[in-house]
């Protein structure tokens, strides 16, 4: 019998960043049967991953990347946070955490509880400098890498399919400015009304400068993590805007492949969502990175890519820098190789 690897601390297949993470981990552990369970009533297709109603005993476990250890209650620990901790304690010596960020909402009591669990694991690998510094200061020998979705590649077929979808929407990739968006909540503090005004101003600026603004729907998951309502509100104020929604497309491609295909061929990318930046960079392009948390800030600082914090963003001031990104390529091979090597380093510790 071959190895069975369980992905734990999963969130949803209906968020394309998370779906990309699950796909990348499944591909990196391809010698094993990789299984996972989700809260989604109808999970989206993840290449190679076996979706099960409940994870039973596995040979090893990977705690998936993302911002899984958000703790929404200041000074207390939420039930969701405790459930995530318990998943790390199934079989700690055969579990590693890969590509995680430790969100700022995880601090004091919740951070102490998390640190206690992480010390028991076979390996811990994080994707941003701030998380790495916090863990190493707590005595956890964490590895600093990058998001696991950097291991993904964009195929020519996915680019072609994305081009067809864009043409159906009367969008020319050569003049398209693809903009991701999100609604903010207690996990990430930013004024939604101010953000909406910023995106309306950006979309109008794109039109003035001869670009077609296109809003990218990157999540239709739970609570605030659903992009469609805000996209429709923005379109009411800027009727010329188009919406690229991979969730309504029937195809043999995973949704992240369609998004990555579009990111690879559109003229400009303005990335508010973290994985818009990651998937753009992994396709060899450079986005304008509008970050709202430590994980996004880390991309701009470590990889020296153009961007600024959402608080500082002014479309009139920053548009020239956004337009300039169309002429820049990104060499993604070294990062892809590092992610693969870091994964193998951790993986070898749980299957030894």
PDB file of N, CA, C and O in Angstrom, residues 256-286:
ATOM      1  N   UNK A 256      -8.328  27.966 -10.322  1.00  0.00           N
ATOM      2  CA  UNK A 256      -7.071  28.733 -10.199  1.00  0.00           C
ATOM      3  C   UNK A 256      -6.308  28.756 -11.518  1.00  0.00           C
ATOM      4  O   UNK A 256      -5.597  29.724 -11.806  1.00  0.00           O
ATOM      5  N   UNK A 257      -6.470  27.694 -12.343  1.00  0.00           N
ATOM      6  CA  UNK A 257      -5.791  27.676 -13.651  1.00  0.00           C
ATOM      7  C   UNK A 257      -6.361  28.747 -14.576  1.00  0.00           C
ATOM      8  O   UNK A 257      -5.616  29.402 -15.319  1.00  0.00           O
ATOM      9  N   UNK A 258      -7.692  28.921 -14.529  1.00  0.00           N
ATOM     10  CA  UNK A 258      -8.320  29.966 -15.353  1.00  0.00           C
ATOM     11  C   UNK A 258      -7.854  31.350 -14.910  1.00  0.00           C
ATOM     12  O   UNK A 258      -7.556  32.213 -15.737  1.00  0.00           O
ATOM     13  N   UNK A 259      -7.779  31.544 -13.581  1.00  0.00           N
ATOM     14  CA  UNK A 259      -7.324  32.833 -13.053  1.00  0.00           C
ATOM     15  C   UNK A 259      -5.873  33.075 -13.433  1.00  0.00           C
ATOM     16  O   UNK A 259      -5.505  34.162 -13.899  1.00  0.00           O
ATOM     17  N   UNK A 260      -5.045  32.053 -13.269  1.00  0.00           N
ATOM     18  CA  UNK A 260      -3.622  32.199 -13.599  1.00  0.00           C
ATOM     19  C   UNK A 260      -3.446  32.477 -15.096  1.00  0.00           C
ATOM     20  O   UNK A 260      -2.592  33.278 -15.498  1.00  0.00           O
ATOM     21  N   UNK A 261      -4.280  31.835 -15.931  1.00  0.00           N
ATOM     22  CA  UNK A 261      -4.240  32.093 -17.371  1.00  0.00           C
ATOM     23  C   UNK A 261      -4.546  33.544 -17.688  1.00  0.00           C
ATOM     24  O   UNK A 261      -3.868  34.184 -18.498  1.00  0.00           O
ATOM     25  N   UNK A 262      -5.568  34.097 -17.013  1.00  0.00           N
ATOM     26  CA  UNK A 262      -5.943  35.501 -17.232  1.00  0.00           C
ATOM     27  C   UNK A 262      -4.854  36.448 -16.724  1.00  0.00           C
ATOM     28  O   UNK A 262      -4.523  37.444 -17.380  1.00  0.00           O
ATOM     29  N   UNK A 263      -4.286  36.132 -15.563  1.00  0.00           N
ATOM     30  CA  UNK A 263      -3.216  36.973 -15.000  1.00  0.00           C
ATOM     31  C   UNK A 263      -1.992  36.986 -15.918  1.00  0.00           C
ATOM     32  O   UNK A 263      -1.274  37.990 -16.003  1.00  0.00           O
ATOM     33  N   UNK A 264      -1.766  35.877 -16.610  1.00  0.00           N
ATOM     34  CA  UNK A 264      -0.592  35.772 -17.494  1.00  0.00           C
ATOM     35  C   UNK A 264      -0.737  36.602 -18.762  1.00  0.00           C
ATOM     36  O   UNK A 264       0.259  36.986 -19.372  1.00  0.00           O
ATOM     37  N   UNK A 265      -1.990  36.906 -19.165  1.00  0.00           N
ATOM     38  CA  UNK A 265      -2.164  37.562 -20.473  1.00  0.00           C
ATOM     39  C   UNK A 265      -2.717  38.988 -20.402  1.00  0.00           C
ATOM     40  O   UNK A 265      -2.621  39.727 -21.375  1.00  0.00           O
ATOM     41  N   UNK A 266      -3.289  39.398 -19.258  1.00  0.00           N
ATOM     42  CA  UNK A 266      -3.825  40.769 -19.176  1.00  0.00           C
ATOM     43  C   UNK A 266      -2.695  41.786 -19.035  1.00  0.00           C
ATOM     44  O   UNK A 266      -1.672  41.501 -18.424  1.00  0.00           O
ATOM     45  N   UNK A 267      -2.923  42.962 -19.567  1.00  0.00           N
ATOM     46  CA  UNK A 267      -1.871  43.986 -19.650  1.00  0.00           C
ATOM     47  C   UNK A 267      -1.391  44.433 -18.268  1.00  0.00           C
ATOM     48  O   UNK A 267      -0.181  44.506 -18.000  1.00  0.00           O
ATOM     49  N   UNK A 268      -2.355  44.760 -17.381  1.00  0.00           N
ATOM     50  CA  UNK A 268      -2.017  45.234 -16.040  1.00  0.00           C
ATOM     51  C   UNK A 268      -2.716  44.378 -14.995  1.00  0.00           C
ATOM     52  O   UNK A 268      -3.851  43.932 -15.207  1.00  0.00           O
ATOM     53  N   UNK A 269      -2.046  44.180 -13.867  1.00  0.00           N
ATOM     54  CA  UNK A 269      -2.636  43.463 -12.739  1.00  0.00           C
ATOM     55  C   UNK A 269      -2.506  44.339 -11.498  1.00  0.00           C
ATOM     56  O   UNK A 269      -1.396  44.734 -11.124  1.00  0.00           O
ATOM     57  N   UNK A 270      -3.639  44.638 -10.877  1.00  0.00           N
ATOM     58  CA  UNK A 270      -3.616  45.322  -9.572  1.00  0.00           C
ATOM     59  C   UNK A 270      -4.120  44.298  -8.558  1.00  0.00           C
ATOM     60  O   UNK A 270      -5.279  43.878  -8.604  1.00  0.00           O
ATOM     61  N   UNK A 271      -3.216  43.887  -7.669  1.00  0.00           N
ATOM     62  CA  UNK A 271      -3.502  42.763  -6.776  1.00  0.00           C
ATOM     63  C   UNK A 271      -3.798  43.247  -5.366  1.00  0.00           C
ATOM     64  O   UNK A 271      -2.894  43.711  -4.674  1.00  0.00           O
ATOM     65  N   UNK A 272      -5.056  43.157  -4.974  1.00  0.00           N
ATOM     66  CA  UNK A 272      -5.394  43.416  -3.580  1.00  0.00           C
ATOM     67  C   UNK A 272      -5.324  42.095  -2.822  1.00  0.00           C
ATOM     68  O   UNK A 272      -4.718  42.008  -1.763  1.00  0.00           O
ATOM     69  N   UNK A 273      -5.911  41.063  -3.369  1.00  0.00           N
ATOM     70  CA  UNK A 273      -5.808  39.736  -2.745  1.00  0.00           C
ATOM     71  C   UNK A 273      -4.383  39.203  -2.912  1.00  0.00           C
ATOM     72  O   UNK A 273      -3.781  39.323  -3.992  1.00  0.00           O
ATOM     73  N   UNK A 274      -3.898  38.611  -1.858  1.00  0.00           N
ATOM     74  CA  UNK A 274      -2.511  38.118  -1.804  1.00  0.00           C
ATOM     75  C   UNK A 274      -2.209  37.136  -2.935  1.00  0.00           C
ATOM     76  O   UNK A 274      -1.162  37.225  -3.589  1.00  0.00           O
ATOM     77  N   UNK A 275      -3.127  36.194  -3.189  1.00  0.00           N
ATOM     78  CA  UNK A 275      -2.832  35.183  -4.211  1.00  0.00           C
ATOM     79  C   UNK A 275      -2.959  35.707  -5.635  1.00  0.00           C
ATOM     80  O   UNK A 275      -2.481  35.057  -6.561  1.00  0.00           O
ATOM     81  N   UNK A 276      -3.570  36.880  -5.804  1.00  0.00           N
ATOM     82  CA  UNK A 276      -3.487  37.511  -7.129  1.00  0.00           C
ATOM     83  C   UNK A 276      -2.024  37.823  -7.413  1.00  0.00           C
ATOM     84  O   UNK A 276      -1.521  37.550  -8.507  1.00  0.00           O
ATOM     85  N   UNK A 277      -1.337  38.363  -6.423  1.00  0.00           N
ATOM     86  CA  UNK A 277       0.098  38.656  -6.582  1.00  0.00           C
ATOM     87  C   UNK A 277       0.905  37.387  -6.781  1.00  0.00           C
ATOM     88  O   UNK A 277       1.739  37.298  -7.696  1.00  0.00           O
ATOM     89  N   UNK A 278       0.665  36.390  -5.934  1.00  0.00           N
ATOM     90  CA  UNK A 278       1.457  35.151  -6.006  1.00  0.00           C
ATOM     91  C   UNK A 278       1.287  34.476  -7.372  1.00  0.00           C
ATOM     92  O   UNK A 278       2.274  34.101  -8.022  1.00  0.00           O
ATOM     93  N   UNK A 279       0.053  34.334  -7.832  1.00  0.00           N
ATOM     94  CA  UNK A 279      -0.189  33.629  -9.099  1.00  0.00           C
ATOM     95  C   UNK A 279       0.299  34.450 -10.298  1.00  0.00           C
ATOM     96  O   UNK A 279       0.719  33.886 -11.310  1.00  0.00           O
ATOM     97  N   UNK A 280       0.257  35.783 -10.180  1.00  0.00           N
ATOM     98  CA  UNK A 280       0.821  36.633 -11.244  1.00  0.00           C
ATOM     99  C   UNK A 280       2.338  36.427 -11.329  1.00  0.00           C
ATOM    100  O   UNK A 280       2.891  36.193 -12.409  1.00  0.00           O
ATOM    101  N   UNK A 281       3.002  36.504 -10.186  1.00  0.00           N
ATOM    102  CA  UNK A 281       4.463  36.314 -10.137  1.00  0.00           C
ATOM    103  C   UNK A 281       4.850  34.913 -10.609  1.00  0.00           C
ATOM    104  O   UNK A 281       5.833  34.739 -11.335  1.00  0.00           O
ATOM    105  N   UNK A 282       4.055  33.908 -10.217  1.00  0.00           N
ATOM    106  CA  UNK A 282       4.355  32.519 -10.608  1.00  0.00           C
ATOM    107  C   UNK A 282       4.152  32.294 -12.102  1.00  0.00           C
ATOM    108  O   UNK A 282       4.632  31.301 -12.656  1.00  0.00           O
ATOM    109  N   UNK A 283       3.453  33.225 -12.765  1.00  0.00           N
ATOM    110  CA  UNK A 283       3.307  33.117 -14.225  1.00  0.00           C
ATOM    111  C   UNK A 283       4.326  33.989 -14.958  1.00  0.00           C
ATOM    112  O   UNK A 283       4.275  34.132 -16.175  1.00  0.00           O
ATOM    113  N   UNK A 284       5.255  34.598 -14.180  1.00  0.00           N
ATOM    114  CA  UNK A 284       6.332  35.370 -14.805  1.00  0.00           C
ATOM    115  C   UNK A 284       6.017  36.829 -15.041  1.00  0.00           C
ATOM    116  O   UNK A 284       6.763  37.541 -15.707  1.00  0.00           O
ATOM    117  N   UNK A 285       4.885  37.294 -14.470  1.00  0.00           N
ATOM    118  CA  UNK A 285       4.481  38.696 -14.619  1.00  0.00           C
ATOM    119  C   UNK A 285       4.660  39.445 -13.294  1.00  0.00           C
ATOM    120  O   UNK A 285       4.839  38.834 -12.255  1.00  0.00           O
ATOM    121  N   UNK A 286       4.552  40.769 -13.356  1.00  0.00           N
ATOM    122  CA  UNK A 286       4.668  41.575 -12.138  1.00  0.00           C
ATOM    123  C   UNK A 286       3.365  42.337 -11.912  1.00  0.00           C
ATOM    124  O   UNK A 286       2.935  43.100 -12.789  1.00  0.00           O
TER     125      UNK A 286
END
